Amino acid sequence: VRNISMSEQVSLPDTFGSFRSLLANIVSNKKEGVTVGTDAGTGAVLLVDLKQASVSEYELVEEKKEETSVLRNDLDHTNLQLQNLLYQKNHFLKEI
């Protein structure tokens, strides 16, 4: 997999759209009897871009899952502290 800088990265929807357009062009050319020519090379490049965009999206999802997990753990810890404080409050109220 080739490394693509942030300025070179294309979005997944853009790459899908380009790939669909290319396939439609290839089908149209085939119906007319025109040889594929450079469309095959363009298709290969688009497949590589599609793979890279997919990997980038996967990495972003995994990063967000990790962030969510950390925040969920913090929330669980805070909820546990709240429960402990409520328990202590009720205990003190019963003693009074």
Backbone as ProteinMPNN parsed JSONL, in Angstrom:
{"seq_chain_A": "VRNISMSEQVSLPDTFGSFRSLLANIVSNKKEGVTVGTDAGTGAVLLVDLKQASVSEYELVEEKKEETSVLRNDLDHTNLQLQNLLYQKNHFLKEI", "coords_chain_A": {"N_chain_A": [[0.861, -1.177, 0.0], [0.62, 2.134, -0.923], [1.883, 5.128, 0.561], [-0.028, 7.967, 1.131], [-0.094, 11.42, 1.173], [-1.817, 13.809, 3.284], [-2.813, 15.861, 1.662], [-3.069, 14.607, -0.746], [-4.971, 12.682, -0.377], [-8.072, 11.228, -1.179], [-11.595, 11.321, -0.78], [-13.698, 8.621, 0.271], [-16.37, 8.56, -0.875], [-15.929, 10.22, -3.155], [-14.042, 8.722, -4.586], [-15.506, 6.386, -5.072], [-17.474, 7.473, -6.736], [-15.926, 8.328, -8.945], [-14.964, 5.862, -9.797], [-17.328, 4.537, -10.484], [-18.147, 6.153, -12.612], [-16.07, 5.657, -14.417], [-16.446, 2.901, -14.89], [-18.954, 2.985, -16.115], [-18.241, 4.365, -18.416], [-16.486, 2.512, -19.583], [-18.247, 0.371, -20.085], [-19.961, 1.634, -21.881], [-18.155, 2.193, -23.99], [-17.495, -0.426, -24.68], [-19.91, -1.392, -25.683], [-20.032, 0.116, -27.968], [-17.966, -0.908, -29.35], [-15.412, 0.047, -29.025], [-12.006, -0.11, -28.063], [-10.678, -0.761, -24.778], [-8.295, 0.527, -23.8], [-6.685, 3.175, -22.185], [-8.403, 3.208, -20.075], [-8.312, 0.929, -18.496], [-5.891, 1.195, -17.096], [-6.442, 3.537, -15.701], [-8.526, 2.583, -14.179], [-7.164, 0.756, -12.548], [-5.58, 2.479, -11.024], [-7.6, 3.889, -9.731], [-8.671, 1.814, -8.208], [-6.569, 1.353, -6.43], [-6.582, 3.83, -5.134], [-9.125, 3.651, -4.013], [-8.78, 1.519, -2.251], [-6.881, 2.686, -0.509], [-8.381, 4.839, 0.484], [-10.356, 3.406, 1.791], [-8.863, 2.093, 3.764], [-7.989, 4.332, 5.192], [-10.437, 5.292, 6.158], [-11.162, 3.127, 7.779], [-9.11, 3.233, 9.693], [-9.713, 5.687, 10.857], [-12.218, 5.114, 11.984], [-11.459, 3.168, 13.849], [-9.847, 4.729, 15.51], [-11.74, 6.518, 16.538], [-13.355, 4.7, 17.903], [-11.599, 3.926, 19.917], [-11.259, 6.371, 21.265], [-13.882, 6.716, 22.148], [-14.116, 4.544, 23.852], [-12.306, 5.224, 25.885], [-13.537, 7.551, 26.859], [-15.958, 6.417, 27.686], [-15.064, 4.782, 29.761], [-14.173, 6.759, 31.538], [-16.632, 7.982, 32.103], [-17.991, 5.848, 33.329], [-16.405, 5.57, 35.607], [-16.88, 8.041, 36.852], [-19.641, 7.804, 37.285], [-19.622, 5.705, 39.113], [-18.329, 6.953, 41.267], [-20.295, 8.858, 41.868], [-22.398, 7.179, 42.674], [-21.236, 6.102, 44.957], [-21.007, 8.414, 46.544], [-23.72, 9.066, 46.841], [-24.572, 6.856, 48.275], [-23.1, 7.212, 50.64], [-24.201, 9.643, 51.486], [-26.878, 8.897, 51.969], [-26.43, 7.097, 53.997], [-25.395, 8.768, 56.017], [-27.621, 10.379, 56.399], [-29.389, 8.567, 57.524], [-28.163, 8.085, 59.929], [-28.509, 10.434, 61.268]], "CA_chain_A": [[0.0, 0.0, 0.0], [1.438, 3.332, -0.994], [1.513, 6.164, 1.505], [-0.557, 9.157, 0.484], [-0.131, 12.537, 2.112], [-3.166, 14.3, 3.527], [-3.265, 16.681, 0.54], [-3.351, 13.72, -1.87], [-6.039, 11.752, -0.056], [-9.403, 11.476, -1.708], [-12.596, 10.718, 0.089], [-14.292, 7.379, -0.199], [-17.454, 8.81, -1.842], [-15.372, 10.738, -4.41], [-13.408, 7.617, -5.288], [-16.596, 5.542, -5.579], [-18.093, 8.173, -7.86], [-15.013, 8.263, -10.086], [-14.903, 4.476, -10.249], [-18.602, 4.262, -11.164], [-18.108, 6.849, -13.909], [-15.148, 4.921, -15.277], [-17.095, 1.656, -15.306], [-20.0, 3.333, -17.078], [-17.532, 4.704, -19.646], [-15.978, 1.262, -20.157], [-19.405, -0.356, -20.62], [-20.41, 2.373, -23.068], [-17.175, 1.954, -25.046], [-17.574, -1.816, -25.102], [-21.097, -1.51, -26.515], [-19.733, 0.763, -29.247], [-16.877, -1.648, -29.982], [-14.151, 0.76, -28.83], [-11.137, -0.823, -27.135], [-10.615, -0.16, -23.442], [-7.167, 1.458, -23.797], [-6.171, 3.703, -20.914], [-9.39, 3.042, -19.004], [-7.857, -0.145, -17.599], [-4.88, 1.79, -16.208], [-7.147, 4.462, -14.816], [-9.268, 1.743, -13.232], [-6.216, 0.212, -11.568], [-5.223, 3.585, -10.115], [-8.769, 4.144, -8.889], [-8.776, 0.723, -7.225], [-5.566, 1.626, -5.384], [-7.111, 4.955, -4.356], [-10.262, 3.138, -3.261], [-8.218, 0.735, -1.152], [-6.278, 3.62, 0.441], [-9.464, 5.569, 1.141], [-11.003, 2.453, 2.688], [-7.959, 1.911, 4.906], [-8.036, 5.572, 5.965], [-11.726, 5.312, 6.866], [-11.085, 2.101, 8.817], [-8.252, 3.757, 10.756], [-10.465, 6.733, 11.532], [-13.239, 4.449, 12.799], [-10.785, 2.542, 14.989], [-9.421, 5.814, 16.394], [-12.942, 7.011, 17.233], [-13.761, 3.656, 18.849], [-10.696, 4.004, 21.06], [-11.622, 7.576, 22.007], [-15.162, 6.446, 22.791], [-13.859, 3.611, 24.947], [-11.679, 5.989, 26.972], [-14.566, 8.41, 27.439], [-16.915, 5.553, 28.38], [-14.436, 4.387, 31.023], [-14.224, 7.933, 32.413], [-18.02, 8.142, 32.527], [-18.267, 4.77, 34.279], [-15.711, 5.909, 36.85], [-17.612, 9.16, 37.452], [-20.904, 7.259, 37.785], [-19.32, 4.939, 40.322], [-18.094, 7.935, 42.33], [-21.596, 9.42, 42.223], [-23.117, 6.167, 43.437], [-20.606, 6.027, 46.286], [-21.392, 9.605, 47.302], [-25.139, 8.936, 47.204], [-24.646, 5.853, 49.334], [-22.613, 7.852, 51.867], [-25.202, 10.647, 51.879], [-28.016, 8.185, 52.574], [-25.955, 6.523, 55.257], [-25.32, 9.843, 56.994], [-28.974, 10.819, 56.701], [-29.992, 7.572, 58.409], [-27.527, 8.225, 61.238], [-28.967, 11.673, 61.912]], "C_chain_A": [[0.897, 1.226, 0.0], [0.949, 4.347, 0.015], [1.088, 7.406, 0.742], [-0.628, 10.26, 1.519], [-1.567, 13.027, 2.234], [-3.687, 15.121, 2.347], [-3.636, 15.823, -0.662], [-4.565, 12.827, -1.629], [-7.351, 12.193, -0.674], [-10.396, 10.782, -0.805], [-13.165, 9.467, -0.553], [-15.446, 7.636, -1.172], [-16.945, 9.349, -3.186], [-14.771, 9.614, -5.242], [-14.457, 6.669, -5.855], [-17.227, 6.168, -6.807], [-17.226, 8.108, -9.114], [-14.971, 6.856, -10.672], [-16.183, 4.103, -11.002], [-18.625, 4.912, -12.547], [-17.215, 6.114, -14.892], [-15.793, 3.634, -15.78], [-18.204, 1.918, -16.321], [-19.376, 3.667, -18.439], [-17.025, 3.448, -20.351], [-17.119, 0.467, -20.795], [-19.902, 0.317, -21.895], [-19.467, 2.131, -24.25], [-17.255, 0.531, -25.578], [-18.778, -2.026, -26.016], [-20.851, -0.929, -27.903], [-18.595, 0.065, -29.989], [-15.53, -0.964, -29.872], [-13.31, -0.015, -27.822], [-10.986, -0.031, -25.839], [-9.477, 0.849, -23.345], [-6.742, 1.874, -22.408], [-7.166, 3.563, -19.77], [-8.973, 1.965, -18.009], [-6.817, 0.389, -16.616], [-5.503, 2.745, -15.218], [-7.926, 3.683, -13.761], [-8.363, 1.166, -12.158], [-5.829, 1.274, -10.548], [-6.392, 3.889, -9.184], [-8.973, 3.047, -7.847], [-7.774, 0.918, -6.089], [-6.05, 2.776, -4.509], [-8.272, 4.518, -3.473], [-9.786, 2.342, -2.046], [-7.64, 1.663, -0.083], [-7.352, 4.399, 1.201], [-10.18, 4.669, 2.146], [-10.162, 2.233, 3.946], [-7.99, 3.151, 5.802], [-9.321, 5.659, 6.774], [-11.723, 4.306, 8.009], [-10.255, 2.611, 9.992], [-8.956, 4.847, 11.542], [-11.526, 6.138, 12.454], [-12.598, 3.824, 14.036], [-10.326, 3.595, 16.0], [-10.609, 6.339, 17.198], [-13.45, 5.986, 18.234], [-12.899, 3.712, 20.103], [-11.019, 5.23, 21.916], [-12.916, 7.36, 22.783], [-14.979, 5.53, 23.995], [-13.255, 4.337, 26.151], [-12.723, 6.863, 27.657], [-15.612, 7.603, 28.204], [-16.348, 5.113, 29.73], [-14.444, 5.544, 32.024], [-15.633, 8.142, 32.961], [-18.397, 7.074, 33.553], [-17.634, 5.069, 35.638], [-16.454, 7.03, 37.584], [-18.95, 8.687, 38.012], [-20.697, 6.454, 39.062], [-19.051, 5.876, 41.499], [-19.411, 8.541, 42.809], [-22.384, 8.431, 43.079], [-22.556, 6.041, 44.855], [-20.994, 7.226, 47.146], [-22.853, 9.55, 47.731], [-25.327, 7.927, 48.332], [-24.208, 6.465, 50.671], [-23.619, 8.879, 52.383], [-26.379, 9.973, 52.585], [-27.631, 7.575, 53.912], [-25.913, 7.59, 56.345], [-26.713, 10.35, 57.367], [-29.669, 9.842, 57.647], [-29.417, 7.686, 59.823], [-28.061, 9.428, 61.992], [-30.306, 11.48, 62.534]], "O_chain_A": [[1.814, 1.344, 0.813], [-0.246, 4.428, 0.299], [1.771, 7.841, -0.185], [-1.158, 10.063, 2.612], [-2.421, 12.709, 1.406], [-4.883, 15.082, 2.057], [-4.424, 16.248, -1.508], [-5.125, 12.275, -2.576], [-7.689, 13.377, -0.686], [-10.081, 9.787, -0.151], [-13.111, 9.292, -1.77], [-15.502, 6.985, -2.215], [-17.468, 8.979, -4.237], [-14.966, 9.559, -6.456], [-14.324, 6.198, -6.985], [-17.486, 5.488, -7.799], [-17.727, 7.862, -10.211], [-14.946, 6.681, -11.89], [-16.128, 3.434, -12.033], [-19.064, 4.306, -13.524], [-17.562, 5.965, -16.064], [-15.698, 3.313, -16.965], [-18.371, 1.159, -17.275], [-19.914, 3.298, -19.482], [-17.123, 3.334, -21.573], [-16.981, -0.048, -21.905], [-20.226, -0.356, -22.874], [-19.916, 1.893, -25.371], [-17.102, 0.3, -26.778], [-18.688, -2.75, -27.008], [-21.392, -1.419, -28.894], [-18.296, 0.411, -31.132], [-14.588, -1.355, -30.561], [-13.839, -0.521, -26.833], [-11.142, 1.19, -25.808], [-9.694, 1.95, -22.839], [-6.47, 1.031, -21.552], [-6.808, 3.778, -18.613], [-9.251, 2.077, -16.815], [-6.864, 0.066, -15.429], [-5.142, 2.764, -14.041], [-7.978, 4.077, -12.596], [-8.747, 1.095, -10.991], [-5.758, 0.998, -9.351], [-6.199, 4.12, -7.99], [-9.4, 3.325, -6.727], [-8.094, 0.677, -4.925], [-5.944, 2.713, -3.284], [-8.392, 4.957, -2.329], [-10.329, 2.481, -0.95], [-7.875, 1.461, 1.109], [-7.247, 4.593, 2.412], [-10.565, 5.119, 3.225], [-10.692, 2.194, 5.057], [-8.015, 3.034, 7.027], [-9.3, 6.054, 7.94], [-12.228, 4.6, 9.093], [-10.642, 2.444, 11.148], [-8.812, 4.926, 12.762], [-11.71, 6.607, 13.577], [-13.13, 3.937, 15.14], [-10.409, 3.376, 17.209], [-10.493, 6.576, 18.401], [-13.929, 6.357, 19.306], [-13.401, 3.564, 21.217], [-11.05, 5.143, 23.144], [-13.032, 7.773, 23.937], [-15.613, 5.722, 25.032], [-13.646, 4.095, 27.293], [-12.791, 6.913, 28.885], [-16.099, 8.043, 29.245], [-17.069, 5.076, 30.727], [-14.69, 5.339, 33.213], [-15.808, 8.442, 34.142], [-19.058, 7.379, 34.546], [-18.247, 4.849, 36.683], [-16.633, 6.967, 38.801], [-19.355, 9.117, 39.093], [-21.51, 6.52, 39.984], [-19.504, 5.612, 42.613], [-19.621, 8.717, 44.01], [-22.968, 8.811, 44.094], [-23.303, 5.893, 45.822], [-21.276, 7.076, 48.334], [-23.191, 9.939, 48.849], [-26.145, 8.128, 49.23], [-24.857, 6.264, 51.698], [-23.856, 8.968, 53.588], [-26.818, 10.411, 53.648], [-28.433, 7.549, 54.845], [-26.346, 7.345, 57.471], [-26.956, 10.708, 58.52], [-30.463, 10.263, 58.489], [-30.113, 7.412, 60.801], [-28.065, 9.44, 63.223], [-30.854, 12.412, 63.122]]}, "name": "protein", "num_of_chains": 1, "seq": "VRNISMSEQVSLPDTFGSFRSLLANIVSNKKEGVTVGTDAGTGAVLLVDLKQASVSEYELVEEKKEETSVLRNDLDHTNLQLQNLLYQKNHFLKEI"}
